[in-house]
Amino acid sequence: MDKRKLAKILEIIPLVSLVAGLILVFLPIKGQVYIWGCSVLFFLAFFGFAFGIIARLLIKGDKTVKILSIFDFISSVIVLLFYYLVSVALGQ
């Protein structure tokens, strides 16, 4: 696998996990596997900035990687805002 494909895959992981995590949160499902899955997905989405940095180190001048790394940073911010809103809603 070449560096370009690897960098793009690393960039897409946090975006897909953010969308999947938000979909899972709003489904009316309960259970330990469900909670564990949401936690893993949000953990991957939170560390989107790390995936962005690694991908930028792999490929330095690619526009696609630059744009996707911006979205990865935004995914980290969205996860932080989501957890903040949950803590405010629960009154903690």
mmCIF file with all atom_site columns, C-alpha atoms in Angstrom:
data_model
loop_
_atom_site.group_PDB
_atom_site.id
_atom_site.type_symbol
_atom_site.label_atom_id
_atom_site.label_alt_id
_atom_site.label_comp_id
_atom_site.label_asym_id
_atom_site.label_entity_id
_atom_site.label_seq_id
_atom_site.pdbx_PDB_ins_code
_atom_site.Cartn_x
_atom_site.Cartn_y
_atom_site.Cartn_z
_atom_site.occupancy
_atom_site.B_iso_or_equiv
_atom_site.pdbx_formal_charge
_atom_site.auth_seq_id
_atom_site.auth_comp_id
_atom_site.auth_asym_id
_atom_site.auth_atom_id
_atom_site.pdbx_PDB_model_num
ATOM 1  C CA . MET A 1 1  ? 0.000   0.000  0.000  1.00 0.00 ? 1  MET A CA 1
ATOM 2  C CA . ASP A 1 2  ? 1.496   3.338  -0.931 1.00 0.00 ? 2  ASP A CA 1
ATOM 3  C CA . LYS A 1 3  ? 1.683   6.382  1.316  1.00 0.00 ? 3  LYS A CA 1
ATOM 4  C CA . ARG A 1 4  ? -1.050  8.306  -0.487 1.00 0.00 ? 4  ARG A CA 1
ATOM 5  C CA . LYS A 1 5  ? -3.676  5.609  0.051  1.00 0.00 ? 5  LYS A CA 1
ATOM 6  C CA . LEU A 1 6  ? -2.607  5.082  3.643  1.00 0.00 ? 6  LEU A CA 1
ATOM 7  C CA . ALA A 1 7  ? -2.844  8.814  4.380  1.00 0.00 ? 7  ALA A CA 1
ATOM 8  C CA . LYS A 1 8  ? -6.331  9.061  2.885  1.00 0.00 ? 8  LYS A CA 1
ATOM 9  C CA . ILE A 1 9  ? -7.524  6.028  4.849  1.00 0.00 ? 9  ILE A CA 1
ATOM 10 C CA . LEU A 1 10 ? -6.122  7.551  8.043  1.00 0.00 ? 10 LEU A CA 1
ATOM 11 C CA . GLU A 1 11 ? -7.961  10.772 7.274  1.00 0.00 ? 11 GLU A CA 1
ATOM 12 C CA . ILE A 1 12 ? -11.301 9.058  6.654  1.00 0.00 ? 12 ILE A CA 1
ATOM 13 C CA . ILE A 1 13 ? -11.313 6.955  9.865  1.00 0.00 ? 13 ILE A CA 1
ATOM 14 C CA . PRO A 1 14 ? -12.273 9.818  12.263 1.00 0.00 ? 14 PRO A CA 1
ATOM 15 C CA . LEU A 1 15 ? -14.947 11.181 9.932  1.00 0.00 ? 15 LEU A CA 1
ATOM 16 C CA . VAL A 1 16 ? -16.659 7.828  9.502  1.00 0.00 ? 16 VAL A CA 1
ATOM 17 C CA . SER A 1 17 ? -16.425 7.041  13.207 1.00 0.00 ? 17 SER A CA 1
ATOM 18 C CA . LEU A 1 18 ? -17.943 10.426 14.130 1.00 0.00 ? 18 LEU A CA 1
ATOM 19 C CA . VAL A 1 19 ? -20.937 9.906  11.858 1.00 0.00 ? 19 VAL A CA 1
ATOM 20 C CA . ALA A 1 20 ? -21.404 6.296  12.999 1.00 0.00 ? 20 ALA A CA 1
ATOM 21 C CA . GLY A 1 21 ? -21.080 7.295  16.662 1.00 0.00 ? 21 GLY A CA 1
ATOM 22 C CA . LEU A 1 22 ? -23.665 10.054 16.366 1.00 0.00 ? 22 LEU A CA 1
ATOM 23 C CA . ILE A 1 23 ? -26.057 7.699  14.589 1.00 0.00 ? 23 ILE A CA 1
ATOM 24 C CA . LEU A 1 24 ? -25.589 5.080  17.321 1.00 0.00 ? 24 LEU A CA 1
ATOM 25 C CA . VAL A 1 25 ? -26.173 7.622  20.091 1.00 0.00 ? 25 VAL A CA 1
ATOM 26 C CA . PHE A 1 26 ? -29.577 8.571  18.749 1.00 0.00 ? 26 PHE A CA 1
ATOM 27 C CA . LEU A 1 27 ? -30.772 5.001  18.177 1.00 0.00 ? 27 LEU A CA 1
ATOM 28 C CA . PRO A 1 28 ? -33.082 3.583  20.866 1.00 0.00 ? 28 PRO A CA 1
ATOM 29 C CA . ILE A 1 29 ? -30.757 0.668  21.657 1.00 0.00 ? 29 ILE A CA 1
ATOM 30 C CA . LYS A 1 30 ? -29.361 -0.119 25.098 1.00 0.00 ? 30 LYS A CA 1
ATOM 31 C CA . GLY A 1 31 ? -26.702 -2.568 26.215 1.00 0.00 ? 31 GLY A CA 1
ATOM 32 C CA . GLN A 1 32 ? -23.054 -3.001 27.089 1.00 0.00 ? 32 GLN A CA 1
ATOM 33 C CA . VAL A 1 33 ? -21.907 -3.728 23.540 1.00 0.00 ? 33 VAL A CA 1
ATOM 34 C CA . TYR A 1 34 ? -23.729 -0.643 22.333 1.00 0.00 ? 34 TYR A CA 1
ATOM 35 C CA . ILE A 1 35 ? -22.090 1.581  24.964 1.00 0.00 ? 35 ILE A CA 1
ATOM 36 C CA . TRP A 1 36 ? -18.672 0.074  24.237 1.00 0.00 ? 36 TRP A CA 1
ATOM 37 C CA . GLY A 1 37 ? -19.135 0.625  20.489 1.00 0.00 ? 37 GLY A CA 1
ATOM 38 C CA . CYS A 1 38 ? -20.120 4.266  20.965 1.00 0.00 ? 38 CYS A CA 1
ATOM 39 C CA . SER A 1 39 ? -17.127 4.820  23.229 1.00 0.00 ? 39 SER A CA 1
ATOM 40 C CA . VAL A 1 40 ? -14.689 3.357  20.709 1.00 0.00 ? 40 VAL A CA 1
ATOM 41 C CA . LEU A 1 41 ? -16.174 5.353  17.843 1.00 0.00 ? 41 LEU A CA 1
ATOM 42 C CA . PHE A 1 42 ? -16.043 8.622  19.760 1.00 0.00 ? 42 PHE A CA 1
ATOM 43 C CA . PHE A 1 43 ? -12.499 7.837  20.904 1.00 0.00 ? 43 PHE A CA 1
ATOM 44 C CA . LEU A 1 44 ? -11.411 7.441  17.270 1.00 0.00 ? 44 LEU A CA 1
ATOM 45 C CA . ALA A 1 45 ? -13.253 10.611 16.275 1.00 0.00 ? 45 ALA A CA 1
ATOM 46 C CA . PHE A 1 46 ? -11.713 12.571 19.150 1.00 0.00 ? 46 PHE A CA 1
ATOM 47 C CA . PHE A 1 47 ? -8.199  11.698 18.047 1.00 0.00 ? 47 PHE A CA 1
ATOM 48 C CA . GLY A 1 48 ? -8.863  12.924 14.516 1.00 0.00 ? 48 GLY A CA 1
ATOM 49 C CA . PHE A 1 49 ? -6.243  15.619 14.952 1.00 0.00 ? 49 PHE A CA 1
ATOM 50 C CA . ALA A 1 50 ? -3.624  12.905 15.551 1.00 0.00 ? 50 ALA A CA 1
ATOM 51 C CA . PHE A 1 51 ? -4.686  11.100 12.378 1.00 0.00 ? 51 PHE A CA 1
ATOM 52 C CA . GLY A 1 52 ? -4.448  14.409 10.541 1.00 0.00 ? 52 GLY A CA 1
ATOM 53 C CA . ILE A 1 53 ? -0.936  15.074 11.796 1.00 0.00 ? 53 ILE A CA 1
ATOM 54 C CA . ILE A 1 54 ? 0.241   11.580 10.862 1.00 0.00 ? 54 ILE A CA 1
ATOM 55 C CA . ALA A 1 55 ? -1.277  11.858 7.385  1.00 0.00 ? 55 ALA A CA 1
ATOM 56 C CA . ARG A 1 56 ? 0.310   15.275 6.835  1.00 0.00 ? 56 ARG A CA 1
ATOM 57 C CA . LEU A 1 57 ? 3.674   13.843 7.836  1.00 0.00 ? 57 LEU A CA 1
ATOM 58 C CA . LEU A 1 58 ? 3.241   11.013 5.337  1.00 0.00 ? 58 LEU A CA 1
ATOM 59 C CA . ILE A 1 59 ? 2.273   13.283 2.438  1.00 0.00 ? 59 ILE A CA 1
ATOM 60 C CA . LYS A 1 60 ? 3.250   16.914 2.733  1.00 0.00 ? 60 LYS A CA 1
ATOM 61 C CA . GLY A 1 61 ? 1.792   18.678 -0.291 1.00 0.00 ? 61 GLY A CA 1
ATOM 62 C CA . ASP A 1 62 ? -1.460  16.893 -1.108 1.00 0.00 ? 62 ASP A CA 1
ATOM 63 C CA . LYS A 1 63 ? -4.579  19.100 -1.154 1.00 0.00 ? 63 LYS A CA 1
ATOM 64 C CA . THR A 1 64 ? -6.909  16.198 -0.329 1.00 0.00 ? 64 THR A CA 1
ATOM 65 C CA . VAL A 1 65 ? -4.973  15.437 2.833  1.00 0.00 ? 65 VAL A CA 1
ATOM 66 C CA . LYS A 1 66 ? -5.034  19.103 3.858  1.00 0.00 ? 66 LYS A CA 1
ATOM 67 C CA . ILE A 1 67 ? -8.800  19.347 3.414  1.00 0.00 ? 67 ILE A CA 1
ATOM 68 C CA . LEU A 1 68 ? -9.477  16.060 5.197  1.00 0.00 ? 68 LEU A CA 1
ATOM 69 C CA . SER A 1 69 ? -7.195  17.041 8.076  1.00 0.00 ? 69 SER A CA 1
ATOM 70 C CA . ILE A 1 70 ? -9.299  20.180 8.566  1.00 0.00 ? 70 ILE A CA 1
ATOM 71 C CA . PHE A 1 71 ? -12.384 17.962 8.784  1.00 0.00 ? 71 PHE A CA 1
ATOM 72 C CA . ASP A 1 72 ? -10.549 15.713 11.258 1.00 0.00 ? 72 ASP A CA 1
ATOM 73 C CA . PHE A 1 73 ? -9.838  18.697 13.495 1.00 0.00 ? 73 PHE A CA 1
ATOM 74 C CA . ILE A 1 74 ? -13.508 19.678 13.243 1.00 0.00 ? 74 ILE A CA 1
ATOM 75 C CA . SER A 1 75 ? -14.514 16.124 14.241 1.00 0.00 ? 75 SER A CA 1
ATOM 76 C CA . SER A 1 76 ? -12.414 16.468 17.402 1.00 0.00 ? 76 SER A CA 1
ATOM 77 C CA . VAL A 1 77 ? -14.153 19.743 18.219 1.00 0.00 ? 77 VAL A CA 1
ATOM 78 C CA . ILE A 1 78 ? -17.585 18.211 17.581 1.00 0.00 ? 78 ILE A CA 1
ATOM 79 C CA . VAL A 1 79 ? -16.845 15.350 19.993 1.00 0.00 ? 79 VAL A CA 1
ATOM 80 C CA . LEU A 1 80 ? -15.734 17.817 22.677 1.00 0.00 ? 80 LEU A CA 1
ATOM 81 C CA . LEU A 1 81 ? -18.878 19.909 22.165 1.00 0.00 ? 81 LEU A CA 1
ATOM 82 C CA . PHE A 1 82 ? -21.056 16.795 22.262 1.00 0.00 ? 82 PHE A CA 1
ATOM 83 C CA . TYR A 1 83 ? -19.590 15.673 25.586 1.00 0.00 ? 83 TYR A CA 1
ATOM 84 C CA . TYR A 1 84 ? -19.940 19.206 26.954 1.00 0.00 ? 84 TYR A CA 1
ATOM 85 C CA . LEU A 1 85 ? -23.606 19.343 25.946 1.00 0.00 ? 85 LEU A CA 1
ATOM 86 C CA . VAL A 1 86 ? -24.250 15.936 27.499 1.00 0.00 ? 86 VAL A CA 1
ATOM 87 C CA . SER A 1 87 ? -22.642 16.987 30.768 1.00 0.00 ? 87 SER A CA 1
ATOM 88 C CA . VAL A 1 88 ? -24.691 20.204 30.809 1.00 0.00 ? 88 VAL A CA 1
ATOM 89 C CA . ALA A 1 89 ? -27.893 18.293 30.032 1.00 0.00 ? 89 ALA A CA 1
ATOM 90 C CA . LEU A 1 90 ? -27.229 15.828 32.841 1.00 0.00 ? 90 LEU A CA 1
ATOM 91 C CA . GLY A 1 91 ? -26.385 18.647 35.237 1.00 0.00 ? 91 GLY A CA 1
ATOM 92 C CA . GLN A 1 92 ? -22.888 17.548 36.151 1.00 0.00 ? 92 GLN A CA 1
#
